[in-house]
Amino acid sequence: MFQTKDTSSTFIIFSLLLAASLDQSYAAAPRKKLQAALERTAESNLLPWTQRQQAGRSPFTTADVDAMWAKHNRSAVRFFLRNGEWTMNGSADWYPGLQRSLQGRGGEVHELLIDLHAKMGLPDGLDLVWNLYDIPLIPATSQAYQQPPLFSMCSREGYADVPGISGGAFLFRFPTFNRSEVLARHPWKTRSNKAFWRGSPTGGNFSLDTWRDHVTFHLDTWPQYRRPQLVNLSQQHPDLLDAKFPSCVQCAPGVFEQMQKQLGQPEKVEWPSPDDLMSHKYIVDLDGNGWTERFLGQLAQQTAILKRHR
Ligand SMILES: *[C@@H]1O[C@H](CO)[C@@H](O)[C@H](O)[C@H]1NC(C)=O
Ligand SMILES: *[C@@H]1O[C@H](CO)[C@@H](O)[C@H](O)[C@H]1NC(C)=O
Ligand SMILES: *[C@@H]1O[C@H](CO)[C@@H](O)[C@H](O)[C@H]1NC(C)=O
Ligand SMILES: *[C@@H]1O[C@H](CO)[C@@H](O)[C@H](O)[C@H]1NC(C)=O
Ligand SMILES: *[C@@H]1O[C@H](CO)[C@@H](O)[C@H](O)[C@H]1NC(C)=O
């Protein structure tokens, strides 16, 4: 969250963050039009806090930001811009409570902010907290307006977290891959016609007692268990769809092995390389707990993305 004098500067910063996420082709769009679109998006996402301002409350203070940080420091990092340098506070070096799996996301946001500052210049003194979880944290109740806005990797209905930018996941695994080279190896006509998906069955928890219900395809339970149900569909239609789990992060011990057996998966399924992904015409993208971290990266792979929202 921001320590800013007024909400309009918050909008502008948010707009800049959005702008940074846009592909270069968008950057060529008329600047004024783009700016207006970004500001509209920022305003709609910052609605609860706009109302706070309209209610005549004071701007957020350092103490408000401190309170938010103290509350969310297990899953969030704090960034300060001082004398032109962005500092990320929340690395494992100083706070071992921040989960290791979230460190990469912190680094990604840090790089984004550094890049933004270099390209566009941001006001010194910015101080914001960024939730790195794959679920939002601030329920959109009037209570939430008391706190400064929290940037999150994703948000959803009923939450007031401001959705941030994430291009990670896929790219993190292959930090040195050269997109043009990989694309050159896979012209569209040579690509597989099967829709392709790899990921974890996040979105639900899988216990020894219940996991079998969740891999059964059923429209009623699809919204929560879409990922395991997609893998089920893949088993039923292997000519159309190749969907597998390389791992399960929300499975009780022993569940993953049983699940793999029932779904006819080999014991070891690799996470896909850029070549694996870009040798397919169609990539399925299904939200897990909150959103798909890989989505933005996948937009740059010249594949058709089949995305089902919830
Ligand atoms: C982080 O959160 C814990 C528990 O919520 C709290 O006790 C601690 O003081 C917080 N640390 C910081 C640096 O705010
Ligand atoms: C990071 O936060 C901790 C706890 O609030 C503080 O003691 C430390 O000075 C901060 N580090 C930086 C570089 O600001
Ligand atoms: C990626 O590969 C292309 C084609 O070989 C080359 O022209 C380009 O410089 C490479 N980009 C980077 C960042 O290495
Ligand atoms: C899964 O378990 C975690 C930890 O017990 C819990 O916080 C979360 O709400 C559960 N998710 C679902 C979808 O049941
Ligand atoms: C997949 O879902 C169907 C229901 O559409 C169910 O009959 C079948 O048992 C499921 N397959 C597996 C491997 O669980």
PDB file of N, CA and C in Angstrom, residues 231-304:
ATOM      1  N   VAL A 231      -7.962 -33.548 -16.026  1.00  0.00           N
ATOM      2  CA  VAL A 231      -7.087 -34.707 -16.219  1.00  0.00           C
ATOM      3  C   VAL A 231      -7.932 -35.963 -16.476  1.00  0.00           C
ATOM      4  N   ASN A 232      -9.062 -36.048 -15.794  1.00  0.00           N
ATOM      5  CA  ASN A 232     -10.009 -37.135 -16.057  1.00  0.00           C
ATOM      6  C   ASN A 232     -10.465 -37.085 -17.525  1.00  0.00           C
ATOM      7  N   LEU A 233     -10.841 -35.908 -17.993  1.00  0.00           N
ATOM      8  CA  LEU A 233     -11.301 -35.770 -19.388  1.00  0.00           C
ATOM      9  C   LEU A 233     -10.196 -36.171 -20.374  1.00  0.00           C
ATOM     10  N   SER A 234      -8.976 -35.872 -19.984  1.00  0.00           N
ATOM     11  CA  SER A 234      -7.850 -36.204 -20.843  1.00  0.00           C
ATOM     12  C   SER A 234      -7.721 -37.721 -20.984  1.00  0.00           C
ATOM     13  N   GLN A 235      -8.005 -38.419 -19.880  1.00  0.00           N
ATOM     14  CA  GLN A 235      -7.945 -39.882 -19.933  1.00  0.00           C
ATOM     15  C   GLN A 235      -9.054 -40.429 -20.837  1.00  0.00           C
ATOM     16  N   GLN A 236     -10.197 -39.753 -20.819  1.00  0.00           N
ATOM     17  CA  GLN A 236     -11.313 -40.213 -21.649  1.00  0.00           C
ATOM     18  C   GLN A 236     -11.146 -39.831 -23.122  1.00  0.00           C
ATOM     19  N   HIS A 237     -10.426 -38.745 -23.383  1.00  0.00           N
ATOM     20  CA  HIS A 237     -10.275 -38.256 -24.770  1.00  0.00           C
ATOM     21  C   HIS A 237      -8.814 -37.978 -25.093  1.00  0.00           C
ATOM     22  N   PRO A 238      -7.996 -39.006 -25.048  1.00  0.00           N
ATOM     23  CA  PRO A 238      -6.551 -38.783 -25.233  1.00  0.00           C
ATOM     24  C   PRO A 238      -6.198 -38.260 -26.628  1.00  0.00           C
ATOM     25  N   ASP A 239      -7.112 -38.419 -27.571  1.00  0.00           N
ATOM     26  CA  ASP A 239      -6.833 -37.928 -28.922  1.00  0.00           C
ATOM     27  C   ASP A 239      -6.971 -36.408 -29.006  1.00  0.00           C
ATOM     28  N   LEU A 240      -7.723 -35.812 -28.042  1.00  0.00           N
ATOM     29  CA  LEU A 240      -7.972 -34.372 -28.081  1.00  0.00           C
ATOM     30  C   LEU A 240      -7.176 -33.592 -27.044  1.00  0.00           C
ATOM     31  N   LEU A 241      -6.892 -34.245 -25.929  1.00  0.00           N
ATOM     32  CA  LEU A 241      -6.383 -33.504 -24.775  1.00  0.00           C
ATOM     33  C   LEU A 241      -5.283 -34.293 -24.076  1.00  0.00           C
ATOM     34  N   ASP A 242      -4.204 -33.571 -23.743  1.00  0.00           N
ATOM     35  CA  ASP A 242      -3.114 -34.169 -22.976  1.00  0.00           C
ATOM     36  C   ASP A 242      -2.964 -33.337 -21.700  1.00  0.00           C
ATOM     37  N   ALA A 243      -3.602 -33.775 -20.621  1.00  0.00           N
ATOM     38  CA  ALA A 243      -3.564 -33.026 -19.347  1.00  0.00           C
ATOM     39  C   ALA A 243      -3.058 -33.951 -18.255  1.00  0.00           C
ATOM     40  N   LYS A 244      -1.991 -33.530 -17.585  1.00  0.00           N
ATOM     41  CA  LYS A 244      -1.399 -34.375 -16.531  1.00  0.00           C
ATOM     42  C   LYS A 244      -0.885 -33.523 -15.380  1.00  0.00           C
ATOM     43  N   PHE A 245      -0.750 -34.205 -14.235  1.00  0.00           N
ATOM     44  CA  PHE A 245      -0.183 -33.562 -13.044  1.00  0.00           C
ATOM     45  C   PHE A 245       1.277 -33.953 -12.865  1.00  0.00           C
ATOM     46  N   PRO A 246       2.212 -33.024 -12.937  1.00  0.00           N
ATOM     47  CA  PRO A 246       3.581 -33.356 -12.543  1.00  0.00           C
ATOM     48  C   PRO A 246       3.721 -33.487 -11.028  1.00  0.00           C
ATOM     49  N   SER A 247       2.849 -32.801 -10.267  1.00  0.00           N
ATOM     50  CA  SER A 247       2.968 -32.866  -8.806  1.00  0.00           C
ATOM     51  C   SER A 247       1.651 -32.453  -8.171  1.00  0.00           C
ATOM     52  N   CYS A 248       1.563 -32.688  -6.867  1.00  0.00           N
ATOM     53  CA  CYS A 248       0.391 -32.195  -6.131  1.00  0.00           C
ATOM     54  C   CYS A 248       0.869 -31.539  -4.858  1.00  0.00           C
ATOM     55  N   VAL A 249       0.539 -30.253  -4.688  1.00  0.00           N
ATOM     56  CA  VAL A 249       0.980 -29.558  -3.476  1.00  0.00           C
ATOM     57  C   VAL A 249      -0.095 -29.558  -2.392  1.00  0.00           C
ATOM     58  N   GLN A 250      -1.298 -29.962  -2.720  1.00  0.00           N
ATOM     59  CA  GLN A 250      -2.361 -29.934  -1.711  1.00  0.00           C
ATOM     60  C   GLN A 250      -2.963 -31.333  -1.499  1.00  0.00           C
ATOM     61  N   CYS A 251      -2.092 -32.326  -1.626  1.00  0.00           N
ATOM     62  CA  CYS A 251      -2.528 -33.713  -1.432  1.00  0.00           C
ATOM     63  C   CYS A 251      -1.999 -34.226  -0.100  1.00  0.00           C
ATOM     64  N   ALA A 252      -2.819 -34.977   0.619  1.00  0.00           N
ATOM     65  CA  ALA A 252      -2.345 -35.663   1.825  1.00  0.00           C
ATOM     66  C   ALA A 252      -1.345 -36.735   1.381  1.00  0.00           C
ATOM     67  N   PRO A 253      -0.452 -37.167   2.307  1.00  0.00           N
ATOM     68  CA  PRO A 253       0.545 -38.178   1.936  1.00  0.00           C
ATOM     69  C   PRO A 253      -0.127 -39.416   1.328  1.00  0.00           C
ATOM     70  N   GLY A 254       0.413 -39.876   0.233  1.00  0.00           N
ATOM     71  CA  GLY A 254      -0.098 -41.095  -0.406  1.00  0.00           C
ATOM     72  C   GLY A 254      -1.149 -40.851  -1.465  1.00  0.00           C
ATOM     73  N   VAL A 255      -1.780 -39.686  -1.425  1.00  0.00           N
ATOM     74  CA  VAL A 255      -2.886 -39.429  -2.352  1.00  0.00           C
ATOM     75  C   VAL A 255      -2.390 -39.318  -3.796  1.00  0.00           C
ATOM     76  N   PHE A 256      -1.279 -38.602  -3.962  1.00  0.00           N
ATOM     77  CA  PHE A 256      -0.830 -38.335  -5.327  1.00  0.00           C
ATOM     78  C   PHE A 256      -0.542 -39.639  -6.081  1.00  0.00           C
ATOM     79  N   GLU A 257       0.110 -40.582  -5.391  1.00  0.00           N
ATOM     80  CA  GLU A 257       0.453 -41.864  -6.018  1.00  0.00           C
ATOM     81  C   GLU A 257      -0.814 -42.584  -6.470  1.00  0.00           C
ATOM     82  N   GLN A 258      -1.836 -42.606  -5.588  1.00  0.00           N
ATOM     83  CA  GLN A 258      -3.100 -43.273  -5.939  1.00  0.00           C
ATOM     84  C   GLN A 258      -3.778 -42.563  -7.116  1.00  0.00           C
ATOM     85  N   MET A 259      -3.730 -41.260  -7.058  1.00  0.00           N
ATOM     86  CA  MET A 259      -4.387 -40.464  -8.100  1.00  0.00           C
ATOM     87  C   MET A 259      -3.734 -40.722  -9.458  1.00  0.00           C
ATOM     88  N   GLN A 260      -2.418 -40.752  -9.454  1.00  0.00           N
ATOM     89  CA  GLN A 260      -1.699 -40.991 -10.711  1.00  0.00           C
ATOM     90  C   GLN A 260      -2.081 -42.332 -11.310  1.00  0.00           C
ATOM     91  N   LYS A 261      -2.170 -43.342 -10.433  1.00  0.00           N
ATOM     92  CA  LYS A 261      -2.508 -44.684 -10.894  1.00  0.00           C
ATOM     93  C   LYS A 261      -3.900 -44.683 -11.524  1.00  0.00           C
ATOM     94  N   GLN A 262      -4.868 -44.109 -10.791  1.00  0.00           N
ATOM     95  CA  GLN A 262      -6.250 -44.131 -11.289  1.00  0.00           C
ATOM     96  C   GLN A 262      -6.386 -43.354 -12.595  1.00  0.00           C
ATOM     97  N   LEU A 263      -5.615 -42.267 -12.709  1.00  0.00           N
ATOM     98  CA  LEU A 263      -5.730 -41.432 -13.905  1.00  0.00           C
ATOM     99  C   LEU A 263      -4.823 -41.912 -15.043  1.00  0.00           C
ATOM    100  N   GLY A 264      -4.158 -43.034 -14.787  1.00  0.00           N
ATOM    101  CA  GLY A 264      -3.344 -43.621 -15.849  1.00  0.00           C
ATOM    102  C   GLY A 264      -2.110 -42.812 -16.203  1.00  0.00           C
ATOM    103  N   GLN A 265      -1.597 -42.079 -15.228  1.00  0.00           N
ATOM    104  CA  GLN A 265      -0.402 -41.269 -15.486  1.00  0.00           C
ATOM    105  C   GLN A 265       0.861 -42.090 -15.252  1.00  0.00           C
ATOM    106  N   PRO A 266       1.929 -41.805 -15.989  1.00  0.00           N
ATOM    107  CA  PRO A 266       3.209 -42.422 -15.631  1.00  0.00           C
ATOM    108  C   PRO A 266       3.670 -41.908 -14.263  1.00  0.00           C
ATOM    109  N   GLU A 267       4.607 -42.637 -13.641  1.00  0.00           N
ATOM    110  CA  GLU A 267       5.043 -42.266 -12.293  1.00  0.00           C
ATOM    111  C   GLU A 267       5.656 -40.864 -12.265  1.00  0.00           C
ATOM    112  N   LYS A 268       6.440 -40.577 -13.319  1.00  0.00           N
ATOM    113  CA  LYS A 268       7.097 -39.276 -13.341  1.00  0.00           C
ATOM    114  C   LYS A 268       6.614 -38.468 -14.540  1.00  0.00           C
ATOM    115  N   VAL A 269       5.947 -37.352 -14.239  1.00  0.00           N
ATOM    116  CA  VAL A 269       5.528 -36.432 -15.303  1.00  0.00           C
ATOM    117  C   VAL A 269       6.371 -35.175 -15.140  1.00  0.00           C
ATOM    118  N   GLU A 270       7.051 -34.777 -16.191  1.00  0.00           N
ATOM    119  CA  GLU A 270       7.932 -33.602 -16.091  1.00  0.00           C
ATOM    120  C   GLU A 270       7.121 -32.315 -16.223  1.00  0.00           C
ATOM    121  N   TRP A 271       7.604 -31.252 -15.582  1.00  0.00           N
ATOM    122  CA  TRP A 271       7.058 -29.929 -15.886  1.00  0.00           C
ATOM    123  C   TRP A 271       7.470 -29.590 -17.310  1.00  0.00           C
ATOM    124  N   PRO A 272       6.626 -28.955 -18.070  1.00  0.00           N
ATOM    125  CA  PRO A 272       6.934 -28.765 -19.493  1.00  0.00           C
ATOM    126  C   PRO A 272       8.032 -27.727 -19.720  1.00  0.00           C
ATOM    127  N   SER A 273       8.844 -27.987 -20.711  1.00  0.00           N
ATOM    128  CA  SER A 273       9.859 -27.015 -21.129  1.00  0.00           C
ATOM    129  C   SER A 273       9.183 -26.035 -22.092  1.00  0.00           C
ATOM    130  N   PRO A 274       9.831 -24.922 -22.401  1.00  0.00           N
ATOM    131  CA  PRO A 274       9.259 -24.019 -23.412  1.00  0.00           C
ATOM    132  C   PRO A 274       8.973 -24.755 -24.723  1.00  0.00           C
ATOM    133  N   ASP A 275       9.866 -25.687 -25.110  1.00  0.00           N
ATOM    134  CA  ASP A 275       9.629 -26.440 -26.345  1.00  0.00           C
ATOM    135  C   ASP A 275       8.374 -27.313 -26.233  1.00  0.00           C
ATOM    136  N   ASP A 276       8.172 -27.933 -25.066  1.00  0.00           N
ATOM    137  CA  ASP A 276       6.964 -28.759 -24.878  1.00  0.00           C
ATOM    138  C   ASP A 276       5.712 -27.906 -25.087  1.00  0.00           C
ATOM    139  N   LEU A 277       5.717 -26.725 -24.501  1.00  0.00           N
ATOM    140  CA  LEU A 277       4.529 -25.873 -24.587  1.00  0.00           C
ATOM    141  C   LEU A 277       4.322 -25.355 -25.999  1.00  0.00           C
ATOM    142  N   MET A 278       5.381 -24.860 -26.588  1.00  0.00           N
ATOM    143  CA  MET A 278       5.226 -24.186 -27.880  1.00  0.00           C
ATOM    144  C   MET A 278       5.151 -25.165 -29.041  1.00  0.00           C
ATOM    145  N   SER A 279       5.237 -26.453 -28.752  1.00  0.00           N
ATOM    146  CA  SER A 279       5.018 -27.414 -29.833  1.00  0.00           C
ATOM    147  C   SER A 279       3.539 -27.820 -29.886  1.00  0.00           C
ATOM    148  N   HIS A 280       2.696 -27.094 -29.122  1.00  0.00           N
ATOM    149  CA  HIS A 280       1.247 -27.326 -29.161  1.00  0.00           C
ATOM    150  C   HIS A 280       0.524 -26.087 -29.678  1.00  0.00           C
ATOM    151  N   LYS A 281      -0.562 -26.337 -30.391  1.00  0.00           N
ATOM    152  CA  LYS A 281      -1.357 -25.198 -30.872  1.00  0.00           C
ATOM    153  C   LYS A 281      -2.237 -24.628 -29.769  1.00  0.00           C
ATOM    154  N   TYR A 282      -2.732 -25.511 -28.904  1.00  0.00           N
ATOM    155  CA  TYR A 282      -3.732 -25.097 -27.913  1.00  0.00           C
ATOM    156  C   TYR A 282      -3.240 -25.420 -26.506  1.00  0.00           C
ATOM    157  N   ILE A 283      -3.270 -24.416 -25.654  1.00  0.00           N
ATOM    158  CA  ILE A 283      -2.866 -24.595 -24.269  1.00  0.00           C
ATOM    159  C   ILE A 283      -4.096 -24.314 -23.405  1.00  0.00           C
ATOM    160  N   VAL A 284      -4.413 -25.250 -22.506  1.00  0.00           N
ATOM    161  CA  VAL A 284      -5.540 -25.026 -21.598  1.00  0.00           C
ATOM    162  C   VAL A 284      -5.020 -24.258 -20.393  1.00  0.00           C
ATOM    163  N   ASP A 285      -5.801 -23.313 -19.920  1.00  0.00           N
ATOM    164  CA  ASP A 285      -5.397 -22.527 -18.758  1.00  0.00           C
ATOM    165  C   ASP A 285      -6.561 -22.477 -17.768  1.00  0.00           C
ATOM    166  N   LEU A 286      -6.403 -23.161 -16.642  1.00  0.00           N
ATOM    167  CA  LEU A 286      -7.484 -23.203 -15.640  1.00  0.00           C
ATOM    168  C   LEU A 286      -6.985 -22.636 -14.326  1.00  0.00           C
ATOM    169  N   ASP A 287      -7.754 -21.754 -13.717  1.00  0.00           N
ATOM    170  CA  ASP A 287      -7.362 -21.188 -12.427  1.00  0.00           C
ATOM    171  C   ASP A 287      -7.202 -22.303 -11.388  1.00  0.00           C
ATOM    172  N   GLY A 288      -6.273 -22.093 -10.459  1.00  0.00           N
ATOM    173  CA  GLY A 288      -6.084 -23.062  -9.381  1.00  0.00           C
ATOM    174  C   GLY A 288      -6.734 -22.523  -8.127  1.00  0.00           C
ATOM    175  N   ASN A 289      -5.936 -22.209  -7.111  1.00  0.00           N
ATOM    176  CA  ASN A 289      -6.507 -21.630  -5.891  1.00  0.00           C
ATOM    177  C   ASN A 289      -7.078 -20.248  -6.187  1.00  0.00           C
ATOM    178  N   GLY A 290      -6.345 -19.490  -6.966  1.00  0.00           N
ATOM    179  CA  GLY A 290      -6.795 -18.127  -7.239  1.00  0.00           C
ATOM    180  C   GLY A 290      -6.743 -17.795  -8.719  1.00  0.00           C
ATOM    181  N   TRP A 291      -5.556 -17.900  -9.296  1.00  0.00           N
ATOM    182  CA  TRP A 291      -5.378 -17.510 -10.702  1.00  0.00           C
ATOM    183  C   TRP A 291      -4.242 -18.344 -11.251  1.00  0.00           C
ATOM    184  N   THR A 292      -3.965 -18.205 -12.537  1.00  0.00           N
ATOM    185  CA  THR A 292      -2.828 -18.942 -13.072  1.00  0.00           C
ATOM    186  C   THR A 292      -1.671 -17.994 -13.280  1.00  0.00           C
ATOM    187  N   GLU A 293      -0.633 -18.278 -12.555  1.00  0.00           N
ATOM    188  CA  GLU A 293       0.552 -17.437 -12.580  1.00  0.00           C
ATOM    189  C   GLU A 293       1.187 -17.449 -13.972  1.00  0.00           C
ATOM    190  N   ARG A 294       0.968 -18.522 -14.696  1.00  0.00           N
ATOM    191  CA  ARG A 294       1.641 -18.678 -15.982  1.00  0.00           C
ATOM    192  C   ARG A 294       0.960 -17.911 -17.110  1.00  0.00           C
ATOM    193  N   PHE A 295      -0.263 -17.401 -16.850  1.00  0.00           N
ATOM    194  CA  PHE A 295      -1.113 -16.904 -17.926  1.00  0.00           C
ATOM    195  C   PHE A 295      -0.432 -15.829 -18.783  1.00  0.00           C
ATOM    196  N   LEU A 296       0.139 -14.832 -18.115  1.00  0.00           N
ATOM    197  CA  LEU A 296       0.739 -13.730 -18.863  1.00  0.00           C
ATOM    198  C   LEU A 296       1.880 -14.227 -19.748  1.00  0.00           C
ATOM    199  N   GLY A 297       2.704 -15.101 -19.193  1.00  0.00           N
ATOM    200  CA  GLY A 297       3.810 -15.651 -19.979  1.00  0.00           C
ATOM    201  C   GLY A 297       3.289 -16.426 -21.176  1.00  0.00           C
ATOM    202  N   GLN A 298       2.172 -17.127 -20.966  1.00  0.00           N
ATOM    203  CA  GLN A 298       1.644 -17.945 -22.055  1.00  0.00           C
ATOM    204  C   GLN A 298       1.082 -17.107 -23.196  1.00  0.00           C
ATOM    205  N   LEU A 299       0.646 -15.902 -22.876  1.00  0.00           N
ATOM    206  CA  LEU A 299       0.127 -15.039 -23.932  1.00  0.00           C
ATOM    207  C   LEU A 299       1.220 -14.707 -24.961  1.00  0.00           C
ATOM    208  N   ALA A 300       2.465 -14.847 -24.543  1.00  0.00           N
ATOM    209  CA  ALA A 300       3.565 -14.492 -25.437  1.00  0.00           C
ATOM    210  C   ALA A 300       4.121 -15.703 -26.180  1.00  0.00           C
ATOM    211  N   GLN A 301       3.407 -16.812 -26.150  1.00  0.00           N
ATOM    212  CA  GLN A 301       3.960 -18.026 -26.753  1.00  0.00           C
ATOM    213  C   GLN A 301       3.355 -18.378 -28.103  1.00  0.00           C
ATOM    214  N   GLN A 302       2.519 -17.494 -28.603  1.00  0.00           N
ATOM    215  CA  GLN A 302       1.889 -17.735 -29.906  1.00  0.00           C
ATOM    216  C   GLN A 302       1.166 -19.079 -29.948  1.00  0.00           C
ATOM    217  N   THR A 303       0.478 -19.379 -28.850  1.00  0.00           N
ATOM    218  CA  THR A 303      -0.414 -20.533 -28.835  1.00  0.00           C
ATOM    219  C   THR A 303      -1.823 -19.984 -28.601  1.00  0.00           C
ATOM    220  N   ALA A 304      -2.839 -20.775 -28.990  1.00  0.00           N
ATOM    221  CA  ALA A 304      -4.207 -20.377 -28.672  1.00  0.00           C
ATOM    222  C   ALA A 304      -4.472 -20.871 -27.251  1.00  0.00           C
TER     223      ALA A 304
END
